[in-house]
Tab-separated table of C-alpha atoms in Angstrom:
chain	number	residue	atom	x	y	z
A	1	MET	CA	22.029	-6.204	12.822
A	2	SER	CA	18.720	-8.051	12.554
A	3	GLY	CA	15.428	-6.384	11.704
A	4	PRO	CA	12.833	-5.720	14.419
A	5	LEU	CA	10.777	-8.793	13.468
A	6	ASP	CA	13.742	-11.159	13.334
A	7	GLY	CA	12.654	-14.580	14.573
A	8	VAL	CA	9.003	-14.142	13.555
A	9	ARG	CA	7.763	-16.716	11.039
A	10	ILE	CA	4.823	-15.813	8.798
A	11	ILE	CA	2.825	-18.205	6.630
A	12	ASP	CA	1.729	-15.995	3.734
A	13	MET	CA	-1.348	-17.371	1.971
A	14	THR	CA	-1.943	-14.174	0.000
A	15	ALA	CA	-1.837	-13.364	-3.694
A	16	VAL	CA	-2.107	-10.470	-6.159
A	17	LEU	CA	-1.166	-7.218	-4.333
A	18	MET	CA	-2.885	-6.314	-1.063
A	19	GLY	CA	-1.665	-9.266	0.994
A	20	PRO	CA	1.738	-9.582	-0.708
A	21	TYR	CA	2.401	-5.872	-0.113
A	22	ALA	CA	1.624	-6.364	3.601
A	23	THR	CA	3.865	-9.400	3.908
A	24	GLN	CA	6.690	-7.732	1.979
A	25	ILE	CA	6.662	-4.947	4.585
A	26	LEU	CA	6.856	-7.585	7.318
A	27	GLY	CA	9.602	-9.470	5.491
A	28	ASP	CA	11.666	-6.313	5.094
A	29	LEU	CA	11.222	-5.811	8.852
A	30	GLY	CA	12.981	-9.119	9.419
A	31	ALA	CA	10.211	-11.731	9.505
A	32	ASP	CA	10.733	-15.077	7.774
A	33	VAL	CA	7.879	-14.917	5.255
A	34	ILE	CA	6.934	-18.221	3.620
A	35	LYS	CA	4.807	-17.501	0.573
A	36	ILE	CA	2.401	-20.355	-0.109
A	37	GLU	CA	1.486	-20.582	-3.799
A	38	SER	CA	-0.745	-22.893	-5.787
A	39	PRO	CA	0.908	-24.945	-8.524
A	40	GLY	CA	-0.133	-22.221	-10.985
A	41	GLY	CA	1.494	-19.521	-8.891
A	42	ASP	CA	0.375	-16.064	-7.795
A	43	THR	CA	-1.761	-14.523	-10.559
A	44	VAL	CA	0.215	-11.285	-10.526
A	45	ARG	CA	3.348	-13.155	-11.626
A	46	GLY	CA	2.037	-12.879	-15.170
A	47	ILE	CA	1.321	-9.129	-15.197
A	48	GLY	CA	3.631	-6.735	-17.039
A	49	PRO	CA	6.929	-7.190	-18.842
A	50	GLY	CA	9.475	-9.668	-17.568
A	51	ARG	CA	12.608	-11.488	-18.653
A	52	ASN	CA	11.225	-14.867	-17.606
A	53	PRO	CA	7.684	-16.248	-17.309
A	54	GLY	CA	6.093	-15.615	-13.944
A	55	MET	CA	8.512	-12.866	-12.943
A	56	GLY	CA	6.793	-9.629	-13.992
A	57	GLY	CA	7.628	-6.232	-12.538
A	58	ILE	CA	4.664	-5.898	-10.180
A	59	PHE	CA	5.415	-9.303	-8.663
A	60	LEU	CA	9.077	-8.405	-8.215
A	61	HIS	CA	8.166	-5.196	-6.377
A	62	ALA	CA	5.715	-6.870	-3.956
A	63	ASN	CA	7.403	-10.149	-3.059
A	64	ARG	CA	10.976	-9.544	-1.980
A	65	SER	CA	12.143	-10.838	1.419
A	66	LYS	CA	10.078	-14.024	1.022
A	67	ARG	CA	10.502	-17.728	0.301
A	68	SER	CA	8.156	-19.442	-2.158
A	69	VAL	CA	6.645	-22.845	-1.376
A	70	VAL	CA	4.162	-24.535	-3.698
A	71	LEU	CA	1.364	-26.489	-2.024
A	72	ASP	CA	-1.824	-27.794	-3.599
A	73	LEU	CA	-4.113	-27.250	-0.632
A	74	LYS	CA	-6.949	-29.159	-2.268
A	75	GLN	CA	-4.936	-32.336	-1.843
A	76	PRO	CA	-4.964	-33.857	1.659
A	77	ASP	CA	-1.169	-34.073	1.746
A	78	GLY	CA	-0.871	-30.429	0.681
A	79	ARG	CA	-3.240	-29.366	3.460
A	80	GLU	CA	-1.344	-31.522	5.943
A	81	ALA	CA	1.920	-29.836	4.926
A	82	LEU	CA	0.337	-26.422	5.509
A	83	LEU	CA	-0.795	-27.442	8.993
A	84	ARG	CA	2.713	-28.660	9.813
A	85	LEU	CA	4.134	-25.300	8.730
A	86	ALA	CA	1.472	-23.435	10.736
A	87	ALA	CA	2.296	-25.408	13.866
A	88	ASP	CA	5.662	-23.669	14.051
A	89	ALA	CA	4.584	-20.223	12.805
A	90	ASP	CA	3.772	-16.964	14.561
A	91	VAL	CA	1.357	-15.596	11.956
A	92	LEU	CA	-0.836	-16.983	9.195
A	93	ILE	CA	-2.188	-14.316	6.856
A	94	TYR	CA	-4.616	-14.934	3.990
A	95	ASN	CA	-6.624	-12.801	1.567
A	96	VAL	CA	-9.255	-15.102	0.138
A	97	ARG	CA	-12.776	-15.018	1.514
A	98	PRO	CA	-13.161	-16.758	4.898
A	99	GLN	CA	-15.664	-19.115	3.288
A	100	ALA	CA	-12.895	-20.415	1.013
A	101	MET	CA	-10.591	-21.022	3.989
A	102	ALA	CA	-13.379	-22.960	5.702
A	103	ARG	CA	-13.904	-25.135	2.616
A	104	LEU	CA	-10.187	-25.978	2.671
A	105	GLY	CA	-10.456	-26.958	6.329
A	106	LEU	CA	-8.115	-24.102	7.246
A	107	ASP	CA	-10.367	-21.821	9.271
A	108	TYR	CA	-9.237	-20.327	12.575
A	109	ALA	CA	-10.410	-23.304	14.614
A	110	ALA	CA	-8.377	-25.719	12.484
A	111	ILE	CA	-5.212	-23.606	12.627
A	112	ALA	CA	-5.547	-22.763	16.334
A	113	ALA	CA	-5.935	-26.477	17.070
A	114	VAL	CA	-2.340	-27.062	15.941
A	115	ASN	CA	-1.015	-23.713	17.220
A	116	PRO	CA	-3.093	-21.756	19.757
A	117	ARG	CA	-0.490	-18.953	19.909
A	118	ILE	CA	-0.762	-18.122	16.221
A	119	LEU	CA	-2.123	-14.849	14.838
A	120	TYR	CA	-4.679	-15.769	12.178
A	121	VAL	CA	-5.051	-12.665	10.007
A	122	GLY	CA	-7.669	-12.333	7.274
A	123	VAL	CA	-7.354	-9.487	4.763
A	124	TYR	CA	-10.420	-9.545	2.538
A	125	GLY	CA	-13.395	-7.560	1.296
A	126	TYR	CA	-16.041	-7.076	3.954
A	127	GLY	CA	-16.719	-7.615	7.647
A	128	GLN	CA	-18.426	-10.940	8.270
A	129	ASP	CA	-21.399	-9.540	10.188
A	130	GLY	CA	-22.923	-7.683	7.241
A	131	PRO	CA	-24.817	-8.572	4.050
A	132	TYR	CA	-21.686	-8.203	1.886
A	133	ALA	CA	-19.810	-10.878	3.864
A	134	ALA	CA	-19.442	-13.416	1.043
A	135	LYS	CA	-19.049	-10.967	-1.859
A	136	PRO	CA	-15.788	-10.896	-3.849
A	137	ALA	CA	-13.723	-7.721	-3.561
A	138	TYR	CA	-11.062	-6.073	-5.679
A	139	ASP	CA	-9.414	-2.654	-5.596
A	140	ASP	CA	-11.742	-1.140	-8.232
A	141	LEU	CA	-14.857	-2.442	-6.492
A	142	ILE	CA	-13.847	-1.077	-3.115
A	143	GLN	CA	-12.822	2.285	-4.586
A	144	GLY	CA	-16.347	2.581	-5.974
A	145	ALA	CA	-18.056	1.340	-2.821
A	146	ALA	CA	-16.039	3.830	-0.745
A	147	ALA	CA	-17.219	6.756	-2.952
A	148	ILE	CA	-13.777	7.534	-4.390
A	149	PRO	CA	-14.863	7.905	-8.068
A	150	THR	CA	-17.698	10.264	-7.074
A	151	LEU	CA	-15.244	12.481	-5.201
A	152	GLY	CA	-13.550	13.115	-8.524
A	153	VAL	CA	-16.838	14.195	-10.093
A	154	ARG	CA	-17.529	16.567	-7.194
A	155	ALA	CA	-14.052	17.991	-7.772
A	156	GLY	CA	-14.770	18.678	-11.473
A	157	ALA	CA	-14.058	15.450	-13.387
A	158	ASP	CA	-16.337	14.793	-16.357
A	159	VAL	CA	-17.110	11.180	-15.385
A	160	PRO	CA	-16.449	8.969	-12.348
A	161	ARG	CA	-12.973	7.427	-12.508
A	162	TYR	CA	-10.935	5.090	-10.354
A	163	VAL	CA	-7.660	6.417	-8.965
A	164	PRO	CA	-5.026	5.098	-11.447
A	165	SER	CA	-3.175	3.248	-8.704
A	166	ALA	CA	-4.025	0.164	-6.662
A	167	MET	CA	-4.626	2.534	-3.780
A	168	VAL	CA	-7.002	0.316	-1.817
A	169	ASP	CA	-4.704	-2.700	-1.992
A	170	ARG	CA	-1.764	-0.717	-0.686
A	171	ILE	CA	-3.642	1.188	2.039
A	172	VAL	CA	-5.313	-1.968	3.346
A	173	GLY	CA	-2.027	-3.841	2.991
A	174	MET	CA	-0.328	-1.304	5.250
A	175	SER	CA	-3.248	-1.587	7.685
A	176	ALA	CA	-2.751	-5.350	7.740
A	177	ALA	CA	0.978	-4.991	8.433
A	178	ASN	CA	0.113	-2.654	11.322
A	179	ALA	CA	-2.409	-5.157	12.669
A	180	VAL	CA	0.129	-7.996	12.549
A	181	SER	CA	2.742	-5.919	14.367
A	182	ALA	CA	0.266	-4.881	17.062
A	183	GLY	CA	-1.005	-8.446	17.390
A	184	LEU	CA	2.536	-9.709	17.912
A	185	PHE	CA	3.102	-7.069	20.600
A	186	HIS	CA	-0.099	-8.107	22.375
A	187	ARG	CA	0.914	-11.769	22.244
A	188	GLU	CA	4.349	-10.872	23.602
A	189	ARG	CA	2.664	-9.392	26.681
A	190	THR	CA	-0.133	-11.945	27.148
A	191	GLY	CA	1.030	-15.156	25.452
A	192	ARG	CA	-2.291	-15.355	23.590
A	193	GLY	CA	-2.854	-15.742	19.876
A	194	GLN	CA	-6.032	-14.539	18.182
A	195	SER	CA	-7.959	-14.087	14.955
A	196	ILE	CA	-7.714	-10.632	13.331
A	197	ASP	CA	-9.889	-9.424	10.444
A	198	VAL	CA	-8.822	-6.520	8.209
A	199	PRO	CA	-11.781	-5.770	5.886
A	200	MET	CA	-11.135	-3.645	2.809
A	201	PHE	CA	-14.500	-1.879	2.679
A	202	GLU	CA	-14.597	-0.732	6.286
A	203	THR	CA	-10.929	0.296	6.204
A	204	MET	CA	-11.494	2.469	3.130
A	205	ALA	CA	-14.813	3.882	4.358
A	206	GLN	CA	-12.965	5.151	7.420
A	207	PHE	CA	-10.122	6.445	5.245
A	208	VAL	CA	-12.465	8.475	3.001
A	209	LEU	CA	-14.960	9.673	5.605
A	210	GLY	CA	-12.184	10.818	7.931
A	211	ASP	CA	-11.734	13.672	5.450
A	212	HIS	CA	-15.274	14.007	4.165
A	213	MET	CA	-17.769	13.324	6.956
A	214	GLY	CA	-17.974	17.101	7.356
A	215	GLY	CA	-21.168	18.417	8.880
A	216	CYS	CA	-22.562	14.873	8.989
A	217	THR	CA	-20.167	14.258	11.873
A	218	PHE	CA	-22.856	15.744	14.124
A	219	GLU	CA	-26.301	14.395	15.008
A	220	PRO	CA	-28.363	15.925	13.586
A	221	PRO	CA	-26.071	17.065	10.720
A	222	ILE	CA	-25.032	20.711	10.833
A	223	GLY	CA	-23.800	20.819	7.256
A	224	PRO	CA	-23.139	18.700	4.173
A	225	ALA	CA	-20.599	15.914	3.808
A	226	GLY	CA	-17.361	16.788	2.021
A	227	TYR	CA	-14.222	18.825	2.735
A	228	ALA	CA	-14.558	21.858	0.464
A	229	ARG	CA	-10.843	22.432	-0.112
A	230	LEU	CA	-10.183	18.854	-1.216
A	231	LEU	CA	-13.250	18.804	-3.477
A	232	ASN	CA	-12.688	22.133	-5.205
A	233	GLU	CA	-12.215	21.830	-8.971
A	234	HIS	CA	-9.340	24.358	-8.864
A	235	ARG	CA	-7.293	22.206	-6.454
A	236	ARG	CA	-4.822	20.932	-9.003
A	237	PRO	CA	-1.256	21.545	-10.167
A	238	TYR	CA	-0.914	25.130	-11.384
A	239	ALA	CA	0.006	25.873	-14.982
A	240	THR	CA	3.094	28.076	-15.392
A	241	LEU	CA	4.566	29.639	-18.524
A	242	ASP	CA	6.368	26.396	-19.361
A	243	GLY	CA	4.821	23.566	-17.333
A	244	HIS	CA	3.125	22.884	-14.008
A	245	LEU	CA	3.963	23.235	-10.319
A	246	CYS	CA	2.413	21.861	-7.154
A	247	VAL	CA	1.975	24.678	-4.637
A	248	LEU	CA	0.152	24.581	-1.319
A	249	ILE	CA	-0.399	27.901	0.424
A	250	TYR	CA	-2.152	26.942	3.642
A	251	ASN	CA	-1.738	28.903	6.860
A	252	ASP	CA	-2.074	32.633	7.600
A	253	LYS	CA	1.664	33.296	7.393
A	254	GLN	CA	1.982	31.604	4.004
A	255	TRP	CA	-0.990	33.483	2.540
A	256	LYS	CA	0.283	36.827	3.833
A	257	THR	CA	3.693	36.100	2.321
A	258	PHE	CA	2.177	35.065	-1.014
A	259	PHE	CA	-0.022	38.137	-1.295
A	260	GLY	CA	3.062	40.251	-0.609
A	261	LEU	CA	5.021	38.308	-3.229
A	262	ILE	CA	2.469	39.169	-5.931
A	263	GLY	CA	2.163	42.809	-4.897
A	264	LYS	CA	-1.183	42.586	-3.076
A	265	SER	CA	-0.068	42.886	0.536
A	266	GLN	CA	-3.303	44.401	1.797
A	267	GLU	CA	-5.625	41.984	0.014
A	268	MET	CA	-5.749	39.350	2.733
A	269	GLU	CA	-6.755	41.727	5.535
A	270	ALA	CA	-8.973	43.900	3.345
A	271	ASP	CA	-11.003	41.112	1.732
A	272	PRO	CA	-13.213	39.341	4.306
A	273	ARG	CA	-13.336	36.251	2.060
A	274	PHE	CA	-9.670	35.573	2.746
A	275	SER	CA	-9.039	36.894	6.265
A	276	THR	CA	-9.264	33.618	8.243
A	277	ILE	CA	-8.729	29.944	7.457
A	278	GLY	CA	-12.454	29.333	7.900
A	279	ARG	CA	-13.407	32.037	5.386
A	280	ARG	CA	-10.666	30.947	2.988
A	281	THR	CA	-12.029	27.402	3.085
A	282	GLU	CA	-15.514	28.694	2.277
A	283	ASN	CA	-14.146	30.682	-0.682
A	284	ILE	CA	-11.319	28.389	-1.673
A	285	GLY	CA	-12.376	28.197	-5.319
A	286	GLU	CA	-11.994	31.930	-5.867
A	287	LEU	CA	-8.691	31.917	-3.993
A	288	TYR	CA	-7.269	29.050	-6.039
A	289	GLN	CA	-8.415	30.751	-9.259
A	290	LEU	CA	-6.511	33.871	-8.234
A	291	VAL	CA	-3.364	31.830	-7.599
A	292	GLY	CA	-3.815	29.995	-10.882
A	293	GLN	CA	-3.984	33.221	-12.876
A	294	VAL	CA	-0.831	34.587	-11.257
A	295	MET	CA	1.134	31.342	-11.693
A	296	LYS	CA	0.730	31.535	-15.472
A	297	THR	CA	2.842	34.702	-15.583
A	298	ARG	CA	6.238	33.107	-14.813
A	299	THR	CA	8.211	29.965	-15.577
A	300	SER	CA	8.321	26.986	-13.255
A	301	ALA	CA	11.962	27.655	-12.378
A	302	ASP	CA	11.262	31.316	-11.619
A	303	TRP	CA	8.296	30.482	-9.397
A	304	THR	CA	10.181	27.708	-7.617
A	305	ALA	CA	13.015	30.064	-6.718
A	306	ARG	CA	10.639	32.799	-5.505
A	307	LEU	CA	8.387	30.471	-3.504
A	308	GLU	CA	11.247	28.587	-1.870
A	309	ALA	CA	12.872	31.889	-0.875
A	310	ALA	CA	9.542	32.899	0.688
A	311	ASP	CA	9.221	29.515	2.488
A	312	ILE	CA	6.011	28.653	0.636
A	313	PRO	CA	5.660	24.909	-0.061
A	314	VAL	CA	6.308	24.013	-3.713
A	315	MET	CA	7.201	20.805	-5.521
A	316	PRO	CA	7.584	19.777	-9.145
A	317	MET	CA	4.788	17.879	-10.887
A	318	HIS	CA	6.604	14.714	-11.904
A	319	THR	CA	5.780	12.233	-14.594
A	320	LEU	CA	6.447	8.562	-13.868
A	321	GLU	CA	9.657	8.885	-15.860
A	322	SER	CA	10.908	12.085	-14.211
A	323	LEU	CA	10.038	10.719	-10.750
A	324	MET	CA	12.591	7.967	-11.303
A	325	ASP	CA	15.186	10.681	-12.022
A	326	ASP	CA	14.333	12.889	-9.023
A	327	PRO	CA	17.494	14.373	-7.456
A	328	HIS	CA	16.271	13.894	-3.875
A	329	LEU	CA	15.522	10.209	-4.427
A	330	LYS	CA	18.973	9.844	-5.936
A	331	ALA	CA	20.612	11.581	-2.971
A	332	VAL	CA	18.908	9.366	-0.362
A	333	GLY	CA	19.694	6.190	-2.307
A	334	PHE	CA	16.052	5.345	-2.934
A	335	PHE	CA	16.768	3.441	-6.134
A	336	GLU	CA	19.214	0.556	-6.066
A	337	THR	CA	20.562	-1.643	-8.812
A	338	VAL	CA	20.432	-5.239	-7.603
A	339	GLU	CA	21.382	-8.579	-9.108
A	340	HIS	CA	18.456	-10.975	-9.079
A	341	PRO	CA	19.540	-14.652	-9.162
A	342	SER	CA	17.353	-15.431	-12.185
A	343	GLU	CA	16.217	-12.064	-13.563
A	344	GLY	CA	19.553	-10.271	-13.778
A	345	ARG	CA	20.022	-6.580	-13.076
A	346	LEU	CA	16.945	-4.844	-11.657
A	347	ARG	CA	16.095	-1.358	-10.485
A	348	ALA	CA	14.757	-1.810	-6.970
A	349	MET	CA	13.312	0.610	-4.429
A	350	ALA	CA	14.942	0.837	-1.028
A	351	ILE	CA	13.093	0.606	2.288
A	352	ALA	CA	11.906	4.142	3.007
A	353	THR	CA	12.171	4.139	6.809
A	354	ARG	CA	15.407	4.782	8.691
A	355	TRP	CA	16.217	3.140	12.025
A	356	SER	CA	19.025	3.903	14.473
A	357	ASP	CA	18.911	0.302	15.711
A	358	SER	CA	17.486	-2.963	14.255
A	359	PRO	CA	17.170	-1.546	10.714
A	360	PRO	CA	15.000	-3.391	8.186
A	361	ALA	CA	16.760	-4.981	5.229
A	362	VAL	CA	15.947	-6.770	1.995
A	363	VAL	CA	17.118	-10.297	2.739
A	364	ARG	CA	16.352	-11.788	-0.682
A	365	GLN	CA	14.825	-10.794	-3.993
A	366	ALA	CA	11.397	-12.051	-5.124
A	367	PRO	CA	11.433	-15.855	-5.468
A	368	ARG	CA	10.787	-18.101	-8.441
A	369	LEU	CA	7.669	-20.237	-8.099
A	370	GLY	CA	8.410	-23.034	-5.634
A	371	GLU	CA	12.029	-21.978	-5.261
A	372	HIS	CA	12.093	-22.847	-1.564
A	373	SER	CA	9.634	-25.766	-1.429
A	374	ALA	CA	12.191	-28.415	-0.532
A	375	GLU	CA	14.056	-26.144	1.884
A	376	VAL	CA	10.989	-25.133	3.909
A	377	LEU	CA	9.401	-28.588	3.921
A	378	ALA	CA	12.662	-30.033	5.217
A	379	GLU	CA	12.584	-27.468	8.022
A	380	ALA	CA	9.082	-28.740	8.869
A	381	GLY	CA	10.465	-32.256	9.321
A	382	TYR	CA	9.809	-33.844	5.929
A	383	SER	CA	12.460	-36.254	4.680
A	384	ALA	CA	13.891	-36.039	1.190
A	385	ALA	CA	11.864	-39.074	0.163
A	386	GLN	CA	8.644	-37.568	1.537
A	387	ILE	CA	9.293	-34.296	-0.291
A	388	GLU	CA	9.907	-36.164	-3.543
A	389	ALA	CA	6.659	-38.092	-3.002
A	390	LEU	CA	4.731	-34.829	-2.517
A	391	ALA	CA	6.247	-33.513	-5.739
A	392	ALA	CA	5.425	-36.713	-7.622
A	393	GLN	CA	1.738	-36.399	-6.760
A	394	GLY	CA	1.653	-32.676	-7.611
A	395	ALA	CA	1.174	-31.493	-4.035
A	396	THR	CA	4.336	-29.395	-4.278
A	397	LEU	CA	6.819	-28.137	-6.866
A	398	LEU	CA	10.574	-28.451	-6.472
A	399	PRO	CA	13.391	-26.272	-7.842
A	400	THR	CA	14.659	-29.137	-10.006
A	401	GLU	CA	11.370	-29.025	-11.871
A	402	LEU	CA	11.820	-25.298	-12.430
A	403	ILE	CA	15.253	-25.933	-13.885
A	404	SER	CA	13.948	-28.631	-16.242
A	405	GLU	CA	11.080	-26.406	-17.358
A	406	ALA	CA	13.434	-23.531	-18.083
A	407	SER	CA	15.720	-25.792	-20.133
């Protein structure tokens, strides 16, 4: 069976992580994703350990289900090749600043002139109507601008810190994949293409303030910004006798059960601080301290058995290493051993969603730089001689050159 986006062709002019993560999602969903790379390749190719140059782990995990085509877009013939590819595409997605696309002569007007039905999707830092429009943007910068490091300080951290994950890139990447899918649905109904902007800053401001607008939701404000439970310094994995556990006691039933489990059945009704979810939220620090003290009295295994029997949510606190050995992930087949054509045996992550019809699938592993240049250019109508001429002038890179470099 084919994936739900089978037949959709995407010109992927993105690099690093945010855009490639979005286009990998779309490729897994069945789209033909053509990754356009400069002669130097996607920067992230060089990050982390790898068996061969340009094939590091982060690149491998963000660029499956794609074909790689090298084009030097600063050369007229490279730009012309891109326009020929765009003429037969459904989507063009990029993640440089719009000003850079305009300098290349590849703004929306130029692309729509050769293909008015195309979705022209920009995934970049800031909306173009504001003073930040031309500023560069990276995950760390947007985390800071969206107040994420200061949330940690309000929750008890000693200094502001970035989340140790490329959280912004992945959240905005998923937002971009959603936008492409919705844009394709709209075009299916109307026949019209359009330009779609997915700004990082505005996307993350909405993401953060959806939790933390608080009393500032109202005009005039009726209370401070910030969700007290999420910002409490005692909201953390609980120490046990021999490790840590993640426990979330949330609703009335769960709290009543927990108080009974620790021999304080009357505490919830008798103490006005804990009697309702509103009062518990106001006094969440004291409540979490109480739980923390009790959790230290038993082992993780003992608590897990007791809490699961009481239907109170509990999960282990994994390390990166133990996460890769999780029994549930093993049971659902989350990790797969695959044979990469050039990189050998790899541990890959499966597609998380399950479909009863039109299931997504990994159609190919992450490509070598320029691996599909000749193949895709031939599909666009270039002859073998024309492709060789493009390669000779450095406007593209062919697989034969990769082979000679490797030897």
